[in-house]
XYZ file of C-alpha atoms in Angstrom:
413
model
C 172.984 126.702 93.202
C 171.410 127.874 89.841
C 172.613 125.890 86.584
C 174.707 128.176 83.754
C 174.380 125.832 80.323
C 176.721 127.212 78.235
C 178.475 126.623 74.465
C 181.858 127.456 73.141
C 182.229 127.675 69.331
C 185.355 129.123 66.791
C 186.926 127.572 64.024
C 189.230 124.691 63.838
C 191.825 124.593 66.149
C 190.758 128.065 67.840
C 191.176 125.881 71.051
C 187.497 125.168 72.062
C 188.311 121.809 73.447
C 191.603 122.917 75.296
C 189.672 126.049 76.735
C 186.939 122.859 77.990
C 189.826 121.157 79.644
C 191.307 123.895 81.440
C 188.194 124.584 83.002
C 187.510 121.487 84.026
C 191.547 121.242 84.903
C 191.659 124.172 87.078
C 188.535 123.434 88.423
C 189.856 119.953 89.571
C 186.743 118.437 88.079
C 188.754 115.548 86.845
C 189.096 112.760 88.572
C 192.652 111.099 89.273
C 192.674 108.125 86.809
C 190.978 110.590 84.086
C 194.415 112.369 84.445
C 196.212 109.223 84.450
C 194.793 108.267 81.118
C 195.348 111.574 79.742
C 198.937 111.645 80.379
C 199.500 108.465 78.559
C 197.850 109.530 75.171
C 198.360 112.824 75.001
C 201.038 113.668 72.001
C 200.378 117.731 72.731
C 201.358 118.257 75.948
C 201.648 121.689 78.032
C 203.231 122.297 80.888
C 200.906 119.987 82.864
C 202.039 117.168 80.969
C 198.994 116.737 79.498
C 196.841 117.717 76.563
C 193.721 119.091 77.875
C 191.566 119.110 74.520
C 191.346 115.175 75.106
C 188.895 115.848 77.688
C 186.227 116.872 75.334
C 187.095 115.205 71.909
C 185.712 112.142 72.911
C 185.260 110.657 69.507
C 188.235 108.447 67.780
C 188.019 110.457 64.573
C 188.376 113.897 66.664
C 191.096 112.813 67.910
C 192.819 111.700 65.338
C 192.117 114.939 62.989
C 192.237 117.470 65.985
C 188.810 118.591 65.426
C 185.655 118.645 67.359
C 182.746 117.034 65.404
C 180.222 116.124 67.864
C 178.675 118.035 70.114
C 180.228 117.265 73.555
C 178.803 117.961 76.823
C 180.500 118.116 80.066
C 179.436 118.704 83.269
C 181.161 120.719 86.160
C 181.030 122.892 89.286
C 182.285 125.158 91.926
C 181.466 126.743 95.053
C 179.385 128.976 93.271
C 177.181 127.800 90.287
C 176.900 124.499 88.444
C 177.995 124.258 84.714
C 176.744 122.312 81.533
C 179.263 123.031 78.967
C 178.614 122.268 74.855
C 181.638 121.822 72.928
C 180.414 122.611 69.440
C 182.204 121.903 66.193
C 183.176 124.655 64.256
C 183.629 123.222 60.527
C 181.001 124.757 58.406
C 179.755 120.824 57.544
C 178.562 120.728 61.424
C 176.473 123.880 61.558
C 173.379 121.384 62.497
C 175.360 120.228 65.610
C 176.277 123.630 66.608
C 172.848 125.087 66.654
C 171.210 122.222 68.137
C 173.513 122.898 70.838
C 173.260 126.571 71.346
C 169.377 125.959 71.728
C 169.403 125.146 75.044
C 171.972 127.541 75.805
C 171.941 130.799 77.861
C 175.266 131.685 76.904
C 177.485 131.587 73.909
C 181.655 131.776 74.148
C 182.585 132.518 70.608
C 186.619 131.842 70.397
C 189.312 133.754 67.817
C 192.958 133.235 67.379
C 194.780 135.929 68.229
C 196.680 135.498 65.014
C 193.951 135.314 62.883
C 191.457 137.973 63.855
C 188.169 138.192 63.035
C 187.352 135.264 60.035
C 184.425 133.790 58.309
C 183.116 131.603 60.851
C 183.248 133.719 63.810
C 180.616 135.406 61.437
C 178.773 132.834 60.837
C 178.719 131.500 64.474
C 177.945 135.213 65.494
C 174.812 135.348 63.051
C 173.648 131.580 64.295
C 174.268 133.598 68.039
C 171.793 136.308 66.847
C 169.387 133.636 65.320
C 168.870 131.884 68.385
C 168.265 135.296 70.524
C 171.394 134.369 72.526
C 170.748 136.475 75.637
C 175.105 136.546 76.635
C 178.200 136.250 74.428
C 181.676 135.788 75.536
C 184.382 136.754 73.417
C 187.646 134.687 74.064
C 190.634 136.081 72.305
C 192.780 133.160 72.781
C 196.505 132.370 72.067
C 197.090 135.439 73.249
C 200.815 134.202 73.936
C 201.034 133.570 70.432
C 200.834 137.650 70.101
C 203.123 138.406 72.944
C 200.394 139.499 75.292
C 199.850 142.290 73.410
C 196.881 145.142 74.469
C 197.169 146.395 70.972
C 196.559 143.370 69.185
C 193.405 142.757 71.686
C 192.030 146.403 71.172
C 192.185 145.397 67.447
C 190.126 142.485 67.119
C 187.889 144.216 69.479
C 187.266 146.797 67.419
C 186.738 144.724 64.122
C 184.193 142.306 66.025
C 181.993 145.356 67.627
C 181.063 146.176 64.081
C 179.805 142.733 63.535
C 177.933 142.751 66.574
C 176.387 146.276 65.420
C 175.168 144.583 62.487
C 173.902 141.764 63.765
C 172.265 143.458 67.016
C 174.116 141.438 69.378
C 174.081 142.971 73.034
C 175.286 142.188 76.171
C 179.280 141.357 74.783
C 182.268 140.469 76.820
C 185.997 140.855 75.604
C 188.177 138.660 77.219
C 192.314 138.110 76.698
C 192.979 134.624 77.328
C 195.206 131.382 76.482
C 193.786 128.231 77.414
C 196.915 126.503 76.801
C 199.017 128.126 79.513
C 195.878 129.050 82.206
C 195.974 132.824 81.678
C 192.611 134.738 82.038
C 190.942 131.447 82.670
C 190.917 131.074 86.339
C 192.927 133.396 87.703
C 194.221 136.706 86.324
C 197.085 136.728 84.255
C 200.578 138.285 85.583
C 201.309 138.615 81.567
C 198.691 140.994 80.461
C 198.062 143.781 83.422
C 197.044 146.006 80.810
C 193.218 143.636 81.255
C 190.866 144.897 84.616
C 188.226 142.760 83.476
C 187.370 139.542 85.383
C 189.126 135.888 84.565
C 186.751 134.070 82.246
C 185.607 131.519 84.931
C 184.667 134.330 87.405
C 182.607 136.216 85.085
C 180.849 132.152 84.108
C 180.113 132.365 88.086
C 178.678 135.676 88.385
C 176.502 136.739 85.012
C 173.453 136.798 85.744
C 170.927 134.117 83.887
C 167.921 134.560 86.496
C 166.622 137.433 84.819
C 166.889 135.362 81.540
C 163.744 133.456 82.472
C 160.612 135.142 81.281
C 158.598 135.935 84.443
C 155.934 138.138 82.151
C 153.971 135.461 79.947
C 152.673 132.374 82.183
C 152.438 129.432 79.585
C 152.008 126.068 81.069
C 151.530 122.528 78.987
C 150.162 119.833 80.672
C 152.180 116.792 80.821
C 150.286 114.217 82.117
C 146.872 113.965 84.003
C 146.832 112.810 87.097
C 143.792 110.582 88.022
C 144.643 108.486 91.566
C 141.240 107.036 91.886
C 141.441 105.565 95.269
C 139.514 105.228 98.047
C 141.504 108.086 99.599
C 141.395 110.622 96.284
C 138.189 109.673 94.821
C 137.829 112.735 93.413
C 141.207 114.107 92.824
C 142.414 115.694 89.411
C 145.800 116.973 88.612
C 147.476 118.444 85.432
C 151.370 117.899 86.036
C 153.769 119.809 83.514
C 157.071 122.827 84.141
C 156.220 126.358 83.875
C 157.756 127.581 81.154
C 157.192 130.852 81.536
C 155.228 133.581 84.028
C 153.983 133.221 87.266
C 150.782 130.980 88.051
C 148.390 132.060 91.241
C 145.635 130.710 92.834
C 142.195 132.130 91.593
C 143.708 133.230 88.109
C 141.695 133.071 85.065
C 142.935 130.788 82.174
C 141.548 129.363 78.881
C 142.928 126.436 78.242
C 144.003 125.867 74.471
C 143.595 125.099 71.716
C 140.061 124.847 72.476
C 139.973 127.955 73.930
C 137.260 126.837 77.238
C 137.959 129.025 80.082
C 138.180 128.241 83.733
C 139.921 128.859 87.284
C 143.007 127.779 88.656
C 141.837 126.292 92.278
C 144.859 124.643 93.761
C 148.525 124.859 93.091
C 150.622 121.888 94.172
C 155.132 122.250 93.705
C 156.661 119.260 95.343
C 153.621 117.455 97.028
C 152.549 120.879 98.894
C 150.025 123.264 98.420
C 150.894 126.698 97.503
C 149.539 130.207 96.652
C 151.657 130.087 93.550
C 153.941 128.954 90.899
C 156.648 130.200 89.084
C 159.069 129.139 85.832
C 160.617 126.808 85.760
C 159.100 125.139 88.443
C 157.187 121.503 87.695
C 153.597 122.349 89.375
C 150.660 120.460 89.574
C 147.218 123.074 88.829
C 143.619 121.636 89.346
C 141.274 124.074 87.852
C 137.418 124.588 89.134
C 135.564 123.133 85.883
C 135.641 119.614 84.437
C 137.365 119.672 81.195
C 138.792 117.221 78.747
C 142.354 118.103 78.817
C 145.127 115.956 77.638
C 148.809 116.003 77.284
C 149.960 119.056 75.007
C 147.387 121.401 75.945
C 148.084 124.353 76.819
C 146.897 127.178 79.911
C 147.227 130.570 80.081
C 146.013 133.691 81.476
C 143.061 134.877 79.787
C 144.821 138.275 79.499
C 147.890 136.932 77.811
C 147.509 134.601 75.214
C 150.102 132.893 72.904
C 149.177 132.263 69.314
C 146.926 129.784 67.912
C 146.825 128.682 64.721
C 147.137 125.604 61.806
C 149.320 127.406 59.126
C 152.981 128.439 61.113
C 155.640 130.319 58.987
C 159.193 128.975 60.181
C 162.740 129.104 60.280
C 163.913 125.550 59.440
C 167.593 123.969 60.194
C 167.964 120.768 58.469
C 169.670 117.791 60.185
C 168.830 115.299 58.191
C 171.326 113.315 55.402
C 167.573 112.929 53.306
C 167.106 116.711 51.743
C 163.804 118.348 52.538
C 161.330 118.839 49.580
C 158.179 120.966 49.498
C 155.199 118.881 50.529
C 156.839 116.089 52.484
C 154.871 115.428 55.998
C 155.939 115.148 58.977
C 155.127 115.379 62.752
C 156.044 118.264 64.737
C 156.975 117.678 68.242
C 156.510 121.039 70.256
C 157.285 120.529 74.092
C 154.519 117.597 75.056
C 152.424 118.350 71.743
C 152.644 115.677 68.595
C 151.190 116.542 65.681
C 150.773 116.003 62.194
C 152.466 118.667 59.978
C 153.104 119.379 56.258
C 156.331 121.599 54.489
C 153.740 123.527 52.173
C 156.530 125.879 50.881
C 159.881 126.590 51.498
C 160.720 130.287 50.117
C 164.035 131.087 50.863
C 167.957 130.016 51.790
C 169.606 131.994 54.400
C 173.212 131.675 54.127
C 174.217 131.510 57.286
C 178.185 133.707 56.933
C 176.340 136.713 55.039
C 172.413 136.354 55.960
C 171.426 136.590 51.988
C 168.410 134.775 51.142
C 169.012 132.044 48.641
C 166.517 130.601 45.951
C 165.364 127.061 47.143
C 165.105 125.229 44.054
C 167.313 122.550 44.374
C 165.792 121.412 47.394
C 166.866 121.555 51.110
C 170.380 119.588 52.120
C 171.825 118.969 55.527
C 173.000 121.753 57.579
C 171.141 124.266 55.425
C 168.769 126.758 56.802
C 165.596 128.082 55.604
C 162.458 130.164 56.202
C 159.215 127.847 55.038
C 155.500 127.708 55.739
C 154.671 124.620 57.409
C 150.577 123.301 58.405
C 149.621 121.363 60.836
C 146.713 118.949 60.756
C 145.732 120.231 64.468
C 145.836 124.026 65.478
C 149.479 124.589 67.010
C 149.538 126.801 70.493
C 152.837 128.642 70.956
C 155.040 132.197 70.625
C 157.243 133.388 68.254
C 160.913 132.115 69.277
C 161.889 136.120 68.976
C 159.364 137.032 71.621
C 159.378 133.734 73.760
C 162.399 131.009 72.814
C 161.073 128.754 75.534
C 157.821 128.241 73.773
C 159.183 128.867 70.017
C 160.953 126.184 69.128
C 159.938 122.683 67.962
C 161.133 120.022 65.962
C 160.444 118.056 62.757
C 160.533 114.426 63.225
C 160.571 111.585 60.511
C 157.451 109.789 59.970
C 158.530 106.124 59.188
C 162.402 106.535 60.695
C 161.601 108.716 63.582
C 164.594 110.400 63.229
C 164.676 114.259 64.045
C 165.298 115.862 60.450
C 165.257 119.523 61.440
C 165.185 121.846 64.309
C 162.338 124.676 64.008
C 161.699 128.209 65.248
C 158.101 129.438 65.384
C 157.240 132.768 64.086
């Protein structure tokens, strides 16, 4: 079974972490004293007796405010497809948390109370959805009980989120009528709203299709380690071990290996201990190539007909995680798949305000959560794609020198 990793997001009490629980509730991916212990502190209960939010608002403080603040994962599955779920916080002080979680994402469930309509931070979340190239989004109207089933109150919000999707370019959309609370729309179709031929949430989680999300067109591969045996046995034997992150790799194809751009021939292709003709993402492969190289972890092959960028000077979107704020100049190292390097914030020349997309003067320096397009060098030359053409092999991060703390997440352009 192929692996869906998916993130919910709305604002505050939306009913993110309830819409978690029922999942996992209907699912019956809880086990028996789980339910046991949820029974005993839950205040909220439904009809279940229970308060399914508790399954995801792990955290003391969540619990006692009623808001999600870290990002929670959870892990499920059914006959059909395994599930890694991100529970996102919605409060504008989290953005950080929210788009560190939608990176790895292939699939974004963007929640609105039925009461409340389109607001603020289903913009916001919508425009971090269209920063981060989110191939699907789900859009849960929930509470729907809360507006007596009602088609015409669905058809509204509808309506008023298309036009934020037109402006943002978001594709690929789904509408569904739910409440998490009482089960309807999530697993099985609801008896209250007939008016809805679309699929129950989780059905439409089982069948979208994410195989065609991985980019089959652009073979990039980074070595990860080298593999030298040595013995008596494989004297001679040499083996660069990494994941395809993108394209297809064959037997007899031409590569140049970056960044110093020597060229050679794939020989041998090796996926789980066993020689084959050829190797596809996101597979973890072994390659031996026909020339004797120095290679190392972090560099990169690809086909000499479809090369990825190389260069020392990188312009950047930047999305500060750090409590320290960013200021021009500071160094850094750069951590970009298996590749370390060292890396200065030459300028930072904008803002983007993340609920309008207006570009802000940076003068006062860069604080947490903030994002910002900047110009960043590197003291080595940095092989990768821009995020918008390849995510896989456009993002990066920013890691503290002397703390090693990550301070910001980082999209190549």
């Amino acid at each position: 079974m192929d692996i869906l990793r998916f993130i919910t997001a709305g604002s505050v009490d939306d009913g993110k972490s309830t819409l978690i629980g029922r999942l996992l509730y209907d699912s019956k991916s809880i086990l028996v004293d789980q339910l046991e212990a949820l029974e005993k502190q839950s205040k909220n209960k439904n009809a279940d007796g229970i308060d399914l939010a508790l399954l995801t608002d792990g955290l003391r403080a969540e619990r006692e405010q009623g808001i999600t603040i870290d990002v929670a994962y959870r892990y499920f599955s059914t006959t059909k497809r395994k599930f890694i779920i991100a529970d996102a916080p919605g409060h504008v002080q989290y953005t950080r948390n929210m788009i560190t979680g939608a990176s790895n994402s292939s699939l974004i469930i963007i929640l609105i109370d039925a009461r409340a309509g389109v607001i603020e931070q289903t913009r916001r979340h919508s425009i971090i959805a269209s920063l981060l190239k989110m191939p699907h989004v789900v859009v849960a109207i929930n509470k729907m009980d809360l507006a007596g089933f009602s088609e015409q109150r669905f058809n509204e919000i509808k309506a008023d989120y298309e036009k934020v999707a037109a402006q943002l370019n978001i594709k690929n959309v789904t509408y569904v009528p739910i409440s998490a609370l009482l089960g309807d729309n999530i697993v099985e179709r609801s008896a209250n709203m007939p008016w809805y031929t679309g699929q129950p949430l989780l059905e439409f989680l089982e069948s979208v299709e994410v195989a065609s999300d991985i980019n089959h067109k652009d073979p990039r591969f980074q070595v990860q380690y080298v593999i030298r045996p040595q013995t008596a046995e494989l004297h001679d034997y040499r083996g660069y071990a990494g994941q395809i992150i993108s394209g297809v790799y064959k037997k007899g194809d031409k590569i140049k290996i970056l960044p110093a751009a020597i060229e050679s021939t794939i020989t041998k292709i090796e996926v789980g201990g066993k020689e084959v003709q050829e190797a596809f993402a996101p597979q973890a492969a072994v390659l031996h190539i026909a020339d004797d190289i120095d290679i190392s972890r972090g560099d990169t092959f690809a086909r000499i007909d479809n090369l990825p960028k190389v260069a020392s000077e990188i312009e950047v979107v930047l999305c500060w995680l750090d409590n320290k704020p960013l200021i021009q100049g500071n160094k850094y190292f750069l951590q970009h798949k298996g590749r370390l390097v060292k890396t200065i914030v030459r300028e930072v020349a904008y803002k983007l305000d993340v609920n309008t997309l207006e570009r802000i003067p940076a003068e006062d320096g860069v604080k947490l959560n903030e994002v910002v397009h900047a110009t960043i060098k590197t003291a080595a030359p940095l092989v990768y794609d821009d995020f918008t053409a390849l995510s896989d092999y456009g993002n990066a991060i920013l890691v503290d020198e002397t703390s090693n703390s990550t301070v910001a997440a980082v999209l190549l352009n």
